[in-house]
Amino acid sequence: MERKSIDEENRRKPSGAAVMRTDLTHALVRAFFEDWAVYGYGGISLERVATRAGAGKAAIYRRWPSKLAMASDAIEELGLKLTDVSARGSLIEELEGYLLMMRRALRHRLVRRILPDIYAEAARKSELVVALKRLAEARRAAGSAIIERAIARGELNANVDIEMALDMIPSALYWRMIVTNRSMTRAQIQRQATALNAAMKFL
């Protein structure tokens, strides 16, 4: 006898699979960054991370199989903060938007403390190297998009040295805010964008 469609609709769905709480996932990632900021990547304790988030260690392993997997996801989340650049009307406007986005990220107390350790891990060629390479590629892709739009608008020559431009764009801001620990005003951001706009025409 053919089963009726109503029987299909009334069939009970299998249960028992735990639903991942998004708020707990965010709390765990934040706790991971907190621990990283204090102890460095090498000193991170997943047990301590779980305690900071008000959860058990099992909550971490339900989401990530290892510290490296959790770090990779956390770095990807950080990358989203460092690559969110929308198209605007001109190169100088987009440079200003990019620098303001970076300033917003670099003002975050955890980002400020973690970034130097991230670059130290990259220099040591640690297990994070793959995740850090993706972060660098995402950031440079966002910068490349700015340059390509400027070329399309006729603001830059098609043969502009894109790699040098990508090195120039964030360097002064990073140096000022992270290396020398000084603030950056919006007026200073605007002046930096103006200087970059002029310099990139000679690359």
PDB file of C-alpha atoms in Angstrom:
ATOM      1  CA  MET A   1       0.000   0.000   0.000  1.00  0.00           C
ATOM      2  CA  GLU A   2       1.369   3.411  -0.962  1.00  0.00           C
ATOM      3  CA  ARG A   3       2.121   5.655   1.964  1.00  0.00           C
ATOM      4  CA  LYS A   4       0.031   8.826   2.021  1.00  0.00           C
ATOM      5  CA  SER A   5       1.710  12.224   1.884  1.00  0.00           C
ATOM      6  CA  ILE A   6       0.203  13.170   5.222  1.00  0.00           C
ATOM      7  CA  ASP A   7       2.067  10.247   6.778  1.00  0.00           C
ATOM      8  CA  GLU A   8       5.310  11.705   5.399  1.00  0.00           C
ATOM      9  CA  GLU A   9       4.508  15.115   6.864  1.00  0.00           C
ATOM     10  CA  ASN A  10       3.659  13.689  10.275  1.00  0.00           C
ATOM     11  CA  ARG A  11       6.744  11.510  10.506  1.00  0.00           C
ATOM     12  CA  ARG A  12       8.818  12.613  13.493  1.00  0.00           C
ATOM     13  CA  LYS A  13      12.148  14.193  12.673  1.00  0.00           C
ATOM     14  CA  PRO A  14      15.201  12.646  14.339  1.00  0.00           C
ATOM     15  CA  SER A  15      16.232  14.482  17.485  1.00  0.00           C
ATOM     16  CA  GLY A  16      19.214  14.558  19.798  1.00  0.00           C
ATOM     17  CA  ALA A  17      21.610  16.753  17.818  1.00  0.00           C
ATOM     18  CA  ALA A  18      22.763  19.659  19.967  1.00  0.00           C
ATOM     19  CA  VAL A  19      22.014  23.124  18.598  1.00  0.00           C
ATOM     20  CA  MET A  20      25.059  25.377  18.660  1.00  0.00           C
ATOM     21  CA  ARG A  21      24.325  28.580  20.550  1.00  0.00           C
ATOM     22  CA  THR A  22      25.591  31.520  18.514  1.00  0.00           C
ATOM     23  CA  ASP A  23      25.993  33.690  21.598  1.00  0.00           C
ATOM     24  CA  LEU A  24      28.217  31.064  23.228  1.00  0.00           C
ATOM     25  CA  THR A  25      30.293  30.724  20.054  1.00  0.00           C
ATOM     26  CA  HIS A  26      30.890  34.499  20.053  1.00  0.00           C
ATOM     27  CA  ALA A  27      31.725  34.397  23.773  1.00  0.00           C
ATOM     28  CA  LEU A  28      34.266  31.624  23.188  1.00  0.00           C
ATOM     29  CA  VAL A  29      35.948  33.515  20.332  1.00  0.00           C
ATOM     30  CA  ARG A  30      36.134  36.670  22.443  1.00  0.00           C
ATOM     31  CA  ALA A  31      37.545  34.688  25.372  1.00  0.00           C
ATOM     32  CA  PHE A  32      40.092  33.145  22.985  1.00  0.00           C
ATOM     33  CA  PHE A  33      41.226  36.626  21.922  1.00  0.00           C
ATOM     34  CA  GLU A  34      41.330  37.732  25.588  1.00  0.00           C
ATOM     35  CA  ASP A  35      43.600  34.825  26.475  1.00  0.00           C
ATOM     36  CA  TRP A  36      45.745  35.418  23.390  1.00  0.00           C
ATOM     37  CA  ALA A  37      46.191  39.088  24.301  1.00  0.00           C
ATOM     38  CA  VAL A  38      47.461  38.172  27.777  1.00  0.00           C
ATOM     39  CA  TYR A  39      49.544  35.047  27.135  1.00  0.00           C
ATOM     40  CA  GLY A  40      50.433  35.091  23.430  1.00  0.00           C
ATOM     41  CA  TYR A  41      49.436  32.343  21.037  1.00  0.00           C
ATOM     42  CA  GLY A  42      51.844  29.820  22.523  1.00  0.00           C
ATOM     43  CA  GLY A  43      50.440  30.336  26.013  1.00  0.00           C
ATOM     44  CA  ILE A  44      46.730  30.009  25.177  1.00  0.00           C
ATOM     45  CA  SER A  45      44.884  27.536  27.415  1.00  0.00           C
ATOM     46  CA  LEU A  46      41.599  26.237  26.020  1.00  0.00           C
ATOM     47  CA  GLU A  47      40.504  25.345  29.529  1.00  0.00           C
ATOM     48  CA  ARG A  48      41.073  28.944  30.582  1.00  0.00           C
ATOM     49  CA  VAL A  49      39.258  30.141  27.439  1.00  0.00           C
ATOM     50  CA  ALA A  50      36.224  28.021  28.314  1.00  0.00           C
ATOM     51  CA  THR A  51      36.223  29.353  31.878  1.00  0.00           C
ATOM     52  CA  ARG A  52      36.416  32.953  30.628  1.00  0.00           C
ATOM     53  CA  ALA A  53      33.369  32.290  28.423  1.00  0.00           C
ATOM     54  CA  GLY A  54      31.445  30.656  31.275  1.00  0.00           C
ATOM     55  CA  ALA A  55      31.383  27.281  29.540  1.00  0.00           C
ATOM     56  CA  GLY A  56      32.939  23.847  29.748  1.00  0.00           C
ATOM     57  CA  LYS A  57      35.903  22.775  27.626  1.00  0.00           C
ATOM     58  CA  ALA A  58      33.572  20.406  25.732  1.00  0.00           C
ATOM     59  CA  ALA A  59      31.801  23.476  24.288  1.00  0.00           C
ATOM     60  CA  ILE A  60      35.030  24.330  22.464  1.00  0.00           C
ATOM     61  CA  TYR A  61      35.568  20.851  21.061  1.00  0.00           C
ATOM     62  CA  ARG A  62      31.996  20.693  19.798  1.00  0.00           C
ATOM     63  CA  ARG A  63      32.909  23.648  17.583  1.00  0.00           C
ATOM     64  CA  TRP A  64      36.633  23.272  16.886  1.00  0.00           C
ATOM     65  CA  PRO A  65      38.800  20.128  16.924  1.00  0.00           C
ATOM     66  CA  SER A  66      41.927  21.968  18.102  1.00  0.00           C
ATOM     67  CA  LYS A  67      43.463  25.244  19.250  1.00  0.00           C
ATOM     68  CA  LEU A  68      44.761  25.769  15.711  1.00  0.00           C
ATOM     69  CA  ALA A  69      41.276  25.366  14.221  1.00  0.00           C
ATOM     70  CA  MET A  70      39.862  27.850  16.732  1.00  0.00           C
ATOM     71  CA  ALA A  71      42.701  30.302  16.061  1.00  0.00           C
ATOM     72  CA  SER A  72      42.126  30.020  12.309  1.00  0.00           C
ATOM     73  CA  ASP A  73      38.447  30.942  12.724  1.00  0.00           C
ATOM     74  CA  ALA A  74      39.333  33.797  15.086  1.00  0.00           C
ATOM     75  CA  ILE A  75      41.893  35.155  12.602  1.00  0.00           C
ATOM     76  CA  GLU A  76      39.317  34.939   9.816  1.00  0.00           C
ATOM     77  CA  GLU A  77      36.910  36.993  11.958  1.00  0.00           C
ATOM     78  CA  LEU A  78      39.682  39.531  12.535  1.00  0.00           C
ATOM     79  CA  GLY A  79      40.291  39.601   8.786  1.00  0.00           C
ATOM     80  CA  LEU A  80      36.692  40.631   8.175  1.00  0.00           C
ATOM     81  CA  LYS A  81      37.331  43.710  10.323  1.00  0.00           C
ATOM     82  CA  LEU A  82      40.450  44.561   8.334  1.00  0.00           C
ATOM     83  CA  THR A  83      39.080  44.111   4.813  1.00  0.00           C
ATOM     84  CA  ASP A  84      35.615  45.685   4.870  1.00  0.00           C
ATOM     85  CA  VAL A  85      36.057  48.396   2.228  1.00  0.00           C
ATOM     86  CA  SER A  86      33.215  49.527   0.011  1.00  0.00           C
ATOM     87  CA  ALA A  87      33.487  51.254  -3.379  1.00  0.00           C
ATOM     88  CA  ARG A  88      33.274  55.058  -3.366  1.00  0.00           C
ATOM     89  CA  GLY A  89      33.532  57.820  -5.922  1.00  0.00           C
ATOM     90  CA  SER A  90      37.286  58.438  -6.011  1.00  0.00           C
ATOM     91  CA  LEU A  91      40.652  57.020  -4.992  1.00  0.00           C
ATOM     92  CA  ILE A  92      41.159  59.550  -2.219  1.00  0.00           C
ATOM     93  CA  GLU A  93      37.729  58.747  -0.754  1.00  0.00           C
ATOM     94  CA  GLU A  94      38.433  55.027  -0.852  1.00  0.00           C
ATOM     95  CA  LEU A  95      41.869  55.475   0.706  1.00  0.00           C
ATOM     96  CA  GLU A  96      40.308  57.511   3.496  1.00  0.00           C
ATOM     97  CA  GLY A  97      37.623  54.844   3.986  1.00  0.00           C
ATOM     98  CA  TYR A  98      40.265  52.102   4.111  1.00  0.00           C
ATOM     99  CA  LEU A  99      42.363  53.995   6.654  1.00  0.00           C
ATOM    100  CA  LEU A 100      39.317  54.771   8.813  1.00  0.00           C
ATOM    101  CA  MET A 101      38.381  51.085   8.741  1.00  0.00           C
ATOM    102  CA  MET A 102      41.900  50.166   9.820  1.00  0.00           C
ATOM    103  CA  ARG A 103      41.903  52.799  12.545  1.00  0.00           C
ATOM    104  CA  ARG A 104      38.628  51.394  13.881  1.00  0.00           C
ATOM    105  CA  ALA A 105      40.118  47.900  14.040  1.00  0.00           C
ATOM    106  CA  LEU A 106      43.446  49.042  15.499  1.00  0.00           C
ATOM    107  CA  ARG A 107      41.678  51.004  18.227  1.00  0.00           C
ATOM    108  CA  HIS A 108      40.224  47.769  19.620  1.00  0.00           C
ATOM    109  CA  ARG A 109      42.212  46.892  22.719  1.00  0.00           C
ATOM    110  CA  LEU A 110      42.448  43.180  21.858  1.00  0.00           C
ATOM    111  CA  VAL A 111      43.423  43.759  18.225  1.00  0.00           C
ATOM    112  CA  ARG A 112      46.150  46.192  19.323  1.00  0.00           C
ATOM    113  CA  ARG A 113      47.643  43.575  21.643  1.00  0.00           C
ATOM    114  CA  ILE A 114      47.253  40.560  19.371  1.00  0.00           C
ATOM    115  CA  LEU A 115      48.510  41.931  16.035  1.00  0.00           C
ATOM    116  CA  PRO A 116      52.191  42.181  17.089  1.00  0.00           C
ATOM    117  CA  ASP A 117      52.031  38.572  18.298  1.00  0.00           C
ATOM    118  CA  ILE A 118      50.404  37.508  15.032  1.00  0.00           C
ATOM    119  CA  TYR A 119      53.311  38.956  13.058  1.00  0.00           C
ATOM    120  CA  ALA A 120      55.777  37.348  15.477  1.00  0.00           C
ATOM    121  CA  GLU A 121      54.099  33.983  14.867  1.00  0.00           C
ATOM    122  CA  ALA A 122      54.381  34.570  11.120  1.00  0.00           C
ATOM    123  CA  ALA A 123      58.105  35.324  11.475  1.00  0.00           C
ATOM    124  CA  ARG A 124      58.564  32.104  13.482  1.00  0.00           C
ATOM    125  CA  LYS A 125      56.699  30.194  10.731  1.00  0.00           C
ATOM    126  CA  SER A 126      54.475  28.632  13.365  1.00  0.00           C
ATOM    127  CA  GLU A 127      51.490  26.359  12.798  1.00  0.00           C
ATOM    128  CA  LEU A 128      49.443  29.519  12.173  1.00  0.00           C
ATOM    129  CA  VAL A 129      51.257  30.257   8.923  1.00  0.00           C
ATOM    130  CA  VAL A 130      48.386  29.089   6.665  1.00  0.00           C
ATOM    131  CA  ALA A 131      45.750  31.146   8.511  1.00  0.00           C
ATOM    132  CA  LEU A 132      48.048  34.184   8.599  1.00  0.00           C
ATOM    133  CA  LYS A 133      48.712  33.868   4.872  1.00  0.00           C
ATOM    134  CA  ARG A 134      44.949  33.927   4.235  1.00  0.00           C
ATOM    135  CA  LEU A 135      44.631  37.045   6.428  1.00  0.00           C
ATOM    136  CA  ALA A 136      47.395  38.810   4.490  1.00  0.00           C
ATOM    137  CA  GLU A 137      45.902  37.783   1.154  1.00  0.00           C
ATOM    138  CA  ALA A 138      42.435  39.021   2.143  1.00  0.00           C
ATOM    139  CA  ARG A 139      43.825  42.380   3.277  1.00  0.00           C
ATOM    140  CA  ARG A 140      45.858  42.828   0.107  1.00  0.00           C
ATOM    141  CA  ALA A 141      42.918  41.769  -2.055  1.00  0.00           C
ATOM    142  CA  ALA A 142      40.843  44.567  -0.497  1.00  0.00           C
ATOM    143  CA  GLY A 143      43.647  47.044  -1.240  1.00  0.00           C
ATOM    144  CA  SER A 144      44.057  45.720  -4.788  1.00  0.00           C
ATOM    145  CA  ALA A 145      40.348  46.312  -5.420  1.00  0.00           C
ATOM    146  CA  ILE A 146      40.795  49.977  -4.486  1.00  0.00           C
ATOM    147  CA  ILE A 147      43.699  50.334  -6.919  1.00  0.00           C
ATOM    148  CA  GLU A 148      41.909  48.507  -9.727  1.00  0.00           C
ATOM    149  CA  ARG A 149      38.876  50.780  -9.366  1.00  0.00           C
ATOM    150  CA  ALA A 150      41.181  53.820  -9.490  1.00  0.00           C
ATOM    151  CA  ILE A 151      42.773  52.489 -12.694  1.00  0.00           C
ATOM    152  CA  ALA A 152      39.321  51.933 -14.201  1.00  0.00           C
ATOM    153  CA  ARG A 153      38.383  55.541 -13.351  1.00  0.00           C
ATOM    154  CA  GLY A 154      41.606  56.813 -14.945  1.00  0.00           C
ATOM    155  CA  GLU A 155      43.033  58.095 -11.645  1.00  0.00           C
ATOM    156  CA  LEU A 156      46.076  55.790 -11.769  1.00  0.00           C
ATOM    157  CA  ASN A 157      48.193  54.481 -14.604  1.00  0.00           C
ATOM    158  CA  ALA A 158      47.502  50.898 -15.614  1.00  0.00           C
ATOM    159  CA  ASN A 159      51.170  50.040 -14.979  1.00  0.00           C
ATOM    160  CA  VAL A 160      51.155  51.334 -11.373  1.00  0.00           C
ATOM    161  CA  ASP A 161      53.303  49.245  -9.005  1.00  0.00           C
ATOM    162  CA  ILE A 162      50.426  47.607  -7.117  1.00  0.00           C
ATOM    163  CA  GLU A 163      52.642  45.696  -4.686  1.00  0.00           C
ATOM    164  CA  MET A 164      54.451  48.836  -3.581  1.00  0.00           C
ATOM    165  CA  ALA A 165      51.149  50.690  -3.286  1.00  0.00           C
ATOM    166  CA  LEU A 166      49.745  47.925  -1.072  1.00  0.00           C
ATOM    167  CA  ASP A 167      52.807  48.206   1.170  1.00  0.00           C
ATOM    168  CA  MET A 168      52.419  51.980   1.411  1.00  0.00           C
ATOM    169  CA  ILE A 169      48.707  52.229   2.191  1.00  0.00           C
ATOM    170  CA  PRO A 170      48.587  50.823   5.756  1.00  0.00           C
ATOM    171  CA  SER A 171      52.217  51.225   6.836  1.00  0.00           C
ATOM    172  CA  ALA A 172      52.201  54.739   8.337  1.00  0.00           C
ATOM    173  CA  LEU A 173      48.935  54.133  10.185  1.00  0.00           C
ATOM    174  CA  TYR A 174      50.152  50.810  11.603  1.00  0.00           C
ATOM    175  CA  TRP A 175      53.484  52.327  12.621  1.00  0.00           C
ATOM    176  CA  ARG A 176      51.839  55.219  14.411  1.00  0.00           C
ATOM    177  CA  MET A 177      49.117  53.276  16.223  1.00  0.00           C
ATOM    178  CA  ILE A 178      50.797  49.943  16.989  1.00  0.00           C
ATOM    179  CA  VAL A 179      54.550  50.535  17.003  1.00  0.00           C
ATOM    180  CA  THR A 180      54.647  54.010  18.583  1.00  0.00           C
ATOM    181  CA  ASN A 181      51.260  53.718  20.361  1.00  0.00           C
ATOM    182  CA  ARG A 182      49.938  57.120  19.269  1.00  0.00           C
ATOM    183  CA  SER A 183      46.425  58.117  18.273  1.00  0.00           C
ATOM    184  CA  MET A 184      45.342  59.143  14.783  1.00  0.00           C
ATOM    185  CA  THR A 185      42.741  61.874  14.292  1.00  0.00           C
ATOM    186  CA  ARG A 186      40.330  62.013  11.379  1.00  0.00           C
ATOM    187  CA  ALA A 187      42.124  65.110  10.084  1.00  0.00           C
ATOM    188  CA  GLN A 188      45.407  63.162  10.114  1.00  0.00           C
ATOM    189  CA  ILE A 189      43.689  60.291   8.288  1.00  0.00           C
ATOM    190  CA  GLN A 190      42.536  62.745   5.617  1.00  0.00           C
ATOM    191  CA  ARG A 191      46.051  64.160   5.229  1.00  0.00           C
ATOM    192  CA  GLN A 192      47.490  60.660   4.962  1.00  0.00           C
ATOM    193  CA  ALA A 193      44.930  59.729   2.296  1.00  0.00           C
ATOM    194  CA  THR A 194      45.835  62.904   0.362  1.00  0.00           C
ATOM    195  CA  ALA A 195      49.545  62.068   0.563  1.00  0.00           C
ATOM    196  CA  LEU A 196      48.972  58.475  -0.555  1.00  0.00           C
ATOM    197  CA  ASN A 197      46.754  59.618  -3.407  1.00  0.00           C
ATOM    198  CA  ALA A 198      49.539  61.898  -4.666  1.00  0.00           C
ATOM    199  CA  ALA A 199      52.373  59.383  -4.132  1.00  0.00           C
ATOM    200  CA  MET A 200      50.621  56.506  -5.894  1.00  0.00           C
ATOM    201  CA  LYS A 201      50.487  58.510  -9.140  1.00  0.00           C
ATOM    202  CA  PHE A 202      54.308  58.240  -9.337  1.00  0.00           C
ATOM    203  CA  LEU A 203      54.572  54.485  -8.713  1.00  0.00           C
TER     204      LEU A 203
END
